[in-house]
């Protein structure tokens, strides 16, 4: 990196722009696209050298010399040549892109990660021999030919989504920071949440985004399956599947449900979010900080359309739900939620998520997800706990039952005249 920087600092601003254009052209022919962020003059050259080292490792010296040759700067080319050993000068080649062939799910060995820092951003660690593996937490898949040790964390998309929009891309999967400790990953399959049924040109529509301090690199993918995108001989940094901006694609989602304990009523916070583990961790941390507890339920089994409005209904007479409608959005890292308030939760009930068919002018709402909320899902709230804590009796025979204290003396109407006031 230092050797490349020494060459770049001798370029004028105009020559530097030319250098970046030639690099962009070379990268795209090999399956990459570089998007540098604005930096001051010195920092820009340093960060550009850093990006080249991350992408090409020791081949970065040869790539730099090839570009300097095209720019007709033999002086800098010779300077760089003299400072590098013959062993460092290797031709810049990228492995051949694979065909669009999806492996059967039975070919993957599902493995459990070791999880540390559970209360913050969890770190997932693996040690594996040669083979094809799938993490049973995230669905991340990898292929290795020898012993391997690596770790990863989910990262927030906050601060990155707006930047992606400016270059015509949207997030298509969780942002994952992978660090290889020992060994090498031959292939990595990154999970994505896009329904690919309506996307005609899969390989052209999908890319993998690499994020670093100086800029973003978009890499062409080798393969797109219903659940993953594949990279061969991957370079690791925070990375994720992205898709060129397609209006209102369908995606996999999570419904997160939290309740407020130690209350005589039942209050729920219900979130509809993308199937993004980092966002789920953020919501869980926020809800836990204010004392709410999670009710775990299955997520929707079907794809839901982005920018679609959804309505939540609770099938119990005393339920109040607000707001009336929420829109499923890409860019919300602070997602809104439904608040469900039920004064007397005396029985089980269903929560149902509904949306309208946007292709019809007068569309009726139809259900896309339903779950049953049972009394044992929220054991620390509602009438049962309130009665137990007050020492009184509770009547649960009617939806309108109320908590009452049993009086010490009961006065019957027919004996009223015989009792001394």
JSON list of N, CA and C in Angstrom, two decimals, residues 269-313:
[
{"chain": "A", "resi": 269, "resn": "UNK", "atom": "N", "xyz": [-46.18, -4.16, 21.17]},
{"chain": "A", "resi": 269, "resn": "UNK", "atom": "CA", "xyz": [-45.53, -3.44, 20.08]},
{"chain": "A", "resi": 269, "resn": "UNK", "atom": "C", "xyz": [-45.25, -4.46, 18.99]},
{"chain": "A", "resi": 270, "resn": "UNK", "atom": "N", "xyz": [-45.77, -4.23, 17.79]},
{"chain": "A", "resi": 270, "resn": "UNK", "atom": "CA", "xyz": [-45.64, -5.19, 16.69]},
{"chain": "A", "resi": 270, "resn": "UNK", "atom": "C", "xyz": [-44.93, -4.51, 15.52]},
{"chain": "A", "resi": 271, "resn": "UNK", "atom": "N", "xyz": [-43.79, -5.09, 15.11]},
{"chain": "A", "resi": 271, "resn": "UNK", "atom": "CA", "xyz": [-42.97, -4.53, 14.04]},
{"chain": "A", "resi": 271, "resn": "UNK", "atom": "C", "xyz": [-43.05, -5.42, 12.79]},
{"chain": "A", "resi": 272, "resn": "UNK", "atom": "N", "xyz": [-43.12, -4.78, 11.63]},
{"chain": "A", "resi": 272, "resn": "UNK", "atom": "CA", "xyz": [-42.96, -5.48, 10.35]},
{"chain": "A", "resi": 272, "resn": "UNK", "atom": "C", "xyz": [-41.69, -4.94, 9.72]},
{"chain": "A", "resi": 273, "resn": "UNK", "atom": "N", "xyz": [-40.65, -5.78, 9.61]},
{"chain": "A", "resi": 273, "resn": "UNK", "atom": "CA", "xyz": [-39.35, -5.33, 9.12]},
{"chain": "A", "resi": 273, "resn": "UNK", "atom": "C", "xyz": [-38.80, -6.33, 8.11]},
{"chain": "A", "resi": 274, "resn": "UNK", "atom": "N", "xyz": [-37.80, -5.89, 7.35]},
{"chain": "A", "resi": 274, "resn": "UNK", "atom": "CA", "xyz": [-37.06, -6.80, 6.48]},
{"chain": "A", "resi": 274, "resn": "UNK", "atom": "C", "xyz": [-36.40, -7.89, 7.32]},
{"chain": "A", "resi": 275, "resn": "UNK", "atom": "N", "xyz": [-36.10, -9.02, 6.68]},
{"chain": "A", "resi": 275, "resn": "UNK", "atom": "CA", "xyz": [-35.47, -10.14, 7.38]},
{"chain": "A", "resi": 275, "resn": "UNK", "atom": "C", "xyz": [-33.98, -9.84, 7.57]},
{"chain": "A", "resi": 276, "resn": "UNK", "atom": "N", "xyz": [-33.71, -8.80, 8.38]},
{"chain": "A", "resi": 276, "resn": "UNK", "atom": "CA", "xyz": [-32.36, -8.29, 8.59]},
{"chain": "A", "resi": 276, "resn": "UNK", "atom": "C", "xyz": [-31.98, -8.52, 10.06]},
{"chain": "A", "resi": 277, "resn": "UNK", "atom": "N", "xyz": [-31.06, -9.45, 10.33]},
{"chain": "A", "resi": 277, "resn": "UNK", "atom": "CA", "xyz": [-30.70, -9.74, 11.73]},
{"chain": "A", "resi": 277, "resn": "UNK", "atom": "C", "xyz": [-30.18, -8.53, 12.50]},
{"chain": "A", "resi": 278, "resn": "UNK", "atom": "N", "xyz": [-29.41, -7.65, 11.83]},
{"chain": "A", "resi": 278, "resn": "UNK", "atom": "CA", "xyz": [-28.89, -6.46, 12.53]},
{"chain": "A", "resi": 278, "resn": "UNK", "atom": "C", "xyz": [-30.02, -5.54, 12.97]},
{"chain": "A", "resi": 279, "resn": "UNK", "atom": "N", "xyz": [-31.02, -5.36, 12.11]},
{"chain": "A", "resi": 279, "resn": "UNK", "atom": "CA", "xyz": [-32.16, -4.53, 12.46]},
{"chain": "A", "resi": 279, "resn": "UNK", "atom": "C", "xyz": [-32.98, -5.19, 13.57]},
{"chain": "A", "resi": 280, "resn": "UNK", "atom": "N", "xyz": [-33.11, -6.51, 13.51]},
{"chain": "A", "resi": 280, "resn": "UNK", "atom": "CA", "xyz": [-33.83, -7.22, 14.56]},
{"chain": "A", "resi": 280, "resn": "UNK", "atom": "C", "xyz": [-33.11, -7.06, 15.90]},
{"chain": "A", "resi": 281, "resn": "UNK", "atom": "N", "xyz": [-31.78, -7.15, 15.89]},
{"chain": "A", "resi": 281, "resn": "UNK", "atom": "CA", "xyz": [-31.01, -6.95, 17.12]},
{"chain": "A", "resi": 281, "resn": "UNK", "atom": "C", "xyz": [-31.20, -5.55, 17.67]},
{"chain": "A", "resi": 282, "resn": "UNK", "atom": "N", "xyz": [-31.25, -4.55, 16.77]},
{"chain": "A", "resi": 282, "resn": "UNK", "atom": "CA", "xyz": [-31.43, -3.17, 17.19]},
{"chain": "A", "resi": 282, "resn": "UNK", "atom": "C", "xyz": [-32.81, -2.96, 17.84]},
{"chain": "A", "resi": 283, "resn": "UNK", "atom": "N", "xyz": [-33.85, -3.53, 17.22]},
{"chain": "A", "resi": 283, "resn": "UNK", "atom": "CA", "xyz": [-35.21, -3.41, 17.77]},
{"chain": "A", "resi": 283, "resn": "UNK", "atom": "C", "xyz": [-35.27, -4.11, 19.13]},
{"chain": "A", "resi": 284, "resn": "UNK", "atom": "N", "xyz": [-34.67, -5.29, 19.22]},
{"chain": "A", "resi": 284, "resn": "UNK", "atom": "CA", "xyz": [-34.71, -6.04, 20.49]},
{"chain": "A", "resi": 284, "resn": "UNK", "atom": "C", "xyz": [-34.01, -5.27, 21.61]},
{"chain": "A", "resi": 285, "resn": "UNK", "atom": "N", "xyz": [-32.89, -4.65, 21.29]},
{"chain": "A", "resi": 285, "resn": "UNK", "atom": "CA", "xyz": [-32.17, -3.88, 22.29]},
{"chain": "A", "resi": 285, "resn": "UNK", "atom": "C", "xyz": [-32.99, -2.68, 22.77]},
{"chain": "A", "resi": 286, "resn": "UNK", "atom": "N", "xyz": [-33.65, -2.01, 21.82]},
{"chain": "A", "resi": 286, "resn": "UNK", "atom": "CA", "xyz": [-34.47, -0.85, 22.17]},
{"chain": "A", "resi": 286, "resn": "UNK", "atom": "C", "xyz": [-35.66, -1.26, 23.04]},
{"chain": "A", "resi": 287, "resn": "UNK", "atom": "N", "xyz": [-36.36, -2.31, 22.65]},
{"chain": "A", "resi": 287, "resn": "UNK", "atom": "CA", "xyz": [-37.53, -2.75, 23.42]},
{"chain": "A", "resi": 287, "resn": "UNK", "atom": "C", "xyz": [-37.13, -3.26, 24.80]},
{"chain": "A", "resi": 288, "resn": "UNK", "atom": "N", "xyz": [-36.03, -4.01, 24.87]},
{"chain": "A", "resi": 288, "resn": "UNK", "atom": "CA", "xyz": [-35.56, -4.53, 26.16]},
{"chain": "A", "resi": 288, "resn": "UNK", "atom": "C", "xyz": [-35.18, -3.40, 27.11]},
{"chain": "A", "resi": 289, "resn": "UNK", "atom": "N", "xyz": [-34.64, -2.31, 26.54]},
{"chain": "A", "resi": 289, "resn": "UNK", "atom": "CA", "xyz": [-34.20, -1.19, 27.38]},
{"chain": "A", "resi": 289, "resn": "UNK", "atom": "C", "xyz": [-35.36, -0.49, 28.09]},
{"chain": "A", "resi": 290, "resn": "UNK", "atom": "N", "xyz": [-36.57, -0.63, 27.55]},
{"chain": "A", "resi": 290, "resn": "UNK", "atom": "CA", "xyz": [-37.74, -0.01, 28.19]},
{"chain": "A", "resi": 290, "resn": "UNK", "atom": "C", "xyz": [-38.61, -1.06, 28.89]},
{"chain": "A", "resi": 291, "resn": "UNK", "atom": "N", "xyz": [-38.06, -2.26, 29.07]},
{"chain": "A", "resi": 291, "resn": "UNK", "atom": "CA", "xyz": [-38.73, -3.27, 29.88]},
{"chain": "A", "resi": 291, "resn": "UNK", "atom": "C", "xyz": [-39.68, -4.20, 29.16]},
{"chain": "A", "resi": 292, "resn": "UNK", "atom": "N", "xyz": [-39.75, -4.12, 27.83]},
{"chain": "A", "resi": 292, "resn": "UNK", "atom": "CA", "xyz": [-40.65, -5.00, 27.08]},
{"chain": "A", "resi": 292, "resn": "UNK", "atom": "C", "xyz": [-40.00, -6.36, 26.88]},
{"chain": "A", "resi": 293, "resn": "UNK", "atom": "N", "xyz": [-40.82, -7.41, 26.77]},
{"chain": "A", "resi": 293, "resn": "UNK", "atom": "CA", "xyz": [-40.34, -8.76, 26.55]},
{"chain": "A", "resi": 293, "resn": "UNK", "atom": "C", "xyz": [-40.90, -9.30, 25.24]},
{"chain": "A", "resi": 294, "resn": "UNK", "atom": "N", "xyz": [-40.13, -10.19, 24.61]},
{"chain": "A", "resi": 294, "resn": "UNK", "atom": "CA", "xyz": [-40.47, -10.67, 23.27]},
{"chain": "A", "resi": 294, "resn": "UNK", "atom": "C", "xyz": [-41.45, -11.84, 23.32]},
{"chain": "A", "resi": 295, "resn": "UNK", "atom": "N", "xyz": [-42.38, -11.84, 22.38]},
{"chain": "A", "resi": 295, "resn": "UNK", "atom": "CA", "xyz": [-43.23, -13.00, 22.12]},
{"chain": "A", "resi": 295, "resn": "UNK", "atom": "C", "xyz": [-42.79, -13.55, 20.78]},
{"chain": "A", "resi": 296, "resn": "UNK", "atom": "N", "xyz": [-42.19, -14.72, 20.77]},
{"chain": "A", "resi": 296, "resn": "UNK", "atom": "CA", "xyz": [-41.63, -15.27, 19.53]},
{"chain": "A", "resi": 296, "resn": "UNK", "atom": "C", "xyz": [-42.70, -16.02, 18.76]},
{"chain": "A", "resi": 297, "resn": "UNK", "atom": "N", "xyz": [-42.90, -15.60, 17.50]},
{"chain": "A", "resi": 297, "resn": "UNK", "atom": "CA", "xyz": [-43.86, -16.24, 16.62]},
{"chain": "A", "resi": 297, "resn": "UNK", "atom": "C", "xyz": [-43.24, -16.43, 15.24]},
{"chain": "A", "resi": 298, "resn": "UNK", "atom": "N", "xyz": [-43.77, -17.38, 14.45]},
{"chain": "A", "resi": 298, "resn": "UNK", "atom": "CA", "xyz": [-43.22, -17.59, 13.10]},
{"chain": "A", "resi": 298, "resn": "UNK", "atom": "C", "xyz": [-43.38, -16.34, 12.24]},
{"chain": "A", "resi": 299, "resn": "UNK", "atom": "N", "xyz": [-42.41, -16.11, 11.36]},
{"chain": "A", "resi": 299, "resn": "UNK", "atom": "CA", "xyz": [-42.49, -14.96, 10.46]},
{"chain": "A", "resi": 299, "resn": "UNK", "atom": "C", "xyz": [-43.38, -15.30, 9.26]},
{"chain": "A", "resi": 300, "resn": "UNK", "atom": "N", "xyz": [-43.80, -14.31, 8.47]},
{"chain": "A", "resi": 300, "resn": "UNK", "atom": "CA", "xyz": [-44.62, -14.58, 7.28]},
{"chain": "A", "resi": 300, "resn": "UNK", "atom": "C", "xyz": [-43.96, -15.57, 6.34]},
{"chain": "A", "resi": 301, "resn": "UNK", "atom": "N", "xyz": [-44.73, -16.50, 5.83]},
{"chain": "A", "resi": 301, "resn": "UNK", "atom": "CA", "xyz": [-44.20, -17.55, 4.97]},
{"chain": "A", "resi": 301, "resn": "UNK", "atom": "C", "xyz": [-44.16, -17.12, 3.51]},
{"chain": "A", "resi": 302, "resn": "UNK", "atom": "N", "xyz": [-44.73, -15.97, 3.20]},
{"chain": "A", "resi": 302, "resn": "UNK", "atom": "CA", "xyz": [-44.75, -15.51, 1.81]},
{"chain": "A", "resi": 302, "resn": "UNK", "atom": "C", "xyz": [-44.00, -14.20, 1.69]},
{"chain": "A", "resi": 303, "resn": "UNK", "atom": "N", "xyz": [-43.57, -13.88, 0.46]},
{"chain": "A", "resi": 303, "resn": "UNK", "atom": "CA", "xyz": [-42.90, -12.62, 0.20]},
{"chain": "A", "resi": 303, "resn": "UNK", "atom": "C", "xyz": [-43.91, -11.47, 0.28]},
{"chain": "A", "resi": 304, "resn": "UNK", "atom": "N", "xyz": [-43.47, -10.33, 0.82]},
{"chain": "A", "resi": 304, "resn": "UNK", "atom": "CA", "xyz": [-44.32, -9.13, 0.89]},
{"chain": "A", "resi": 304, "resn": "UNK", "atom": "C", "xyz": [-43.70, -8.03, 0.06]},
{"chain": "A", "resi": 305, "resn": "UNK", "atom": "N", "xyz": [-44.55, -7.18, -0.50]},
{"chain": "A", "resi": 305, "resn": "UNK", "atom": "CA", "xyz": [-44.05, -6.19, -1.44]},
{"chain": "A", "resi": 305, "resn": "UNK", "atom": "C", "xyz": [-43.61, -4.92, -0.72]},
{"chain": "A", "resi": 306, "resn": "UNK", "atom": "N", "xyz": [-42.43, -4.41, -1.13]},
{"chain": "A", "resi": 306, "resn": "UNK", "atom": "CA", "xyz": [-41.94, -3.16, -0.57]},
{"chain": "A", "resi": 306, "resn": "UNK", "atom": "C", "xyz": [-42.85, -2.00, -0.96]},
{"chain": "A", "resi": 307, "resn": "UNK", "atom": "N", "xyz": [-42.86, -0.97, -0.10]},
{"chain": "A", "resi": 307, "resn": "UNK", "atom": "CA", "xyz": [-43.68, 0.23, -0.29]},
{"chain": "A", "resi": 307, "resn": "UNK", "atom": "C", "xyz": [-45.18, -0.07, -0.24]},
{"chain": "A", "resi": 308, "resn": "UNK", "atom": "N", "xyz": [-45.55, -1.26, 0.22]},
{"chain": "A", "resi": 308, "resn": "UNK", "atom": "CA", "xyz": [-46.95, -1.63, 0.35]},
{"chain": "A", "resi": 308, "resn": "UNK", "atom": "C", "xyz": [-47.45, -1.23, 1.73]},
{"chain": "A", "resi": 309, "resn": "UNK", "atom": "N", "xyz": [-48.71, -0.81, 1.82]},
{"chain": "A", "resi": 309, "resn": "UNK", "atom": "CA", "xyz": [-49.32, -0.50, 3.10]},
{"chain": "A", "resi": 309, "resn": "UNK", "atom": "C", "xyz": [-49.93, -1.74, 3.73]},
{"chain": "A", "resi": 310, "resn": "UNK", "atom": "N", "xyz": [-49.72, -1.93, 5.04]},
{"chain": "A", "resi": 310, "resn": "UNK", "atom": "CA", "xyz": [-50.24, -3.11, 5.74]},
{"chain": "A", "resi": 310, "resn": "UNK", "atom": "C", "xyz": [-51.05, -2.67, 6.96]},
{"chain": "A", "resi": 311, "resn": "UNK", "atom": "N", "xyz": [-52.11, -3.42, 7.23]},
{"chain": "A", "resi": 311, "resn": "UNK", "atom": "CA", "xyz": [-53.00, -3.17, 8.36]},
{"chain": "A", "resi": 311, "resn": "UNK", "atom": "C", "xyz": [-52.95, -4.36, 9.31]},
{"chain": "A", "resi": 312, "resn": "UNK", "atom": "N", "xyz": [-52.94, -4.08, 10.61]},
{"chain": "A", "resi": 312, "resn": "UNK", "atom": "CA", "xyz": [-52.92, -5.15, 11.62]},
{"chain": "A", "resi": 312, "resn": "UNK", "atom": "C", "xyz": [-54.26, -5.19, 12.33]},
{"chain": "A", "resi": 313, "resn": "UNK", "atom": "N", "xyz": [-54.83, -6.38, 12.45]},
{"chain": "A", "resi": 313, "resn": "UNK", "atom": "CA", "xyz": [-56.09, -6.57, 13.16]},
{"chain": "A", "resi": 313, "resn": "UNK", "atom": "C", "xyz": [-55.89, -7.55, 14.33]}
]
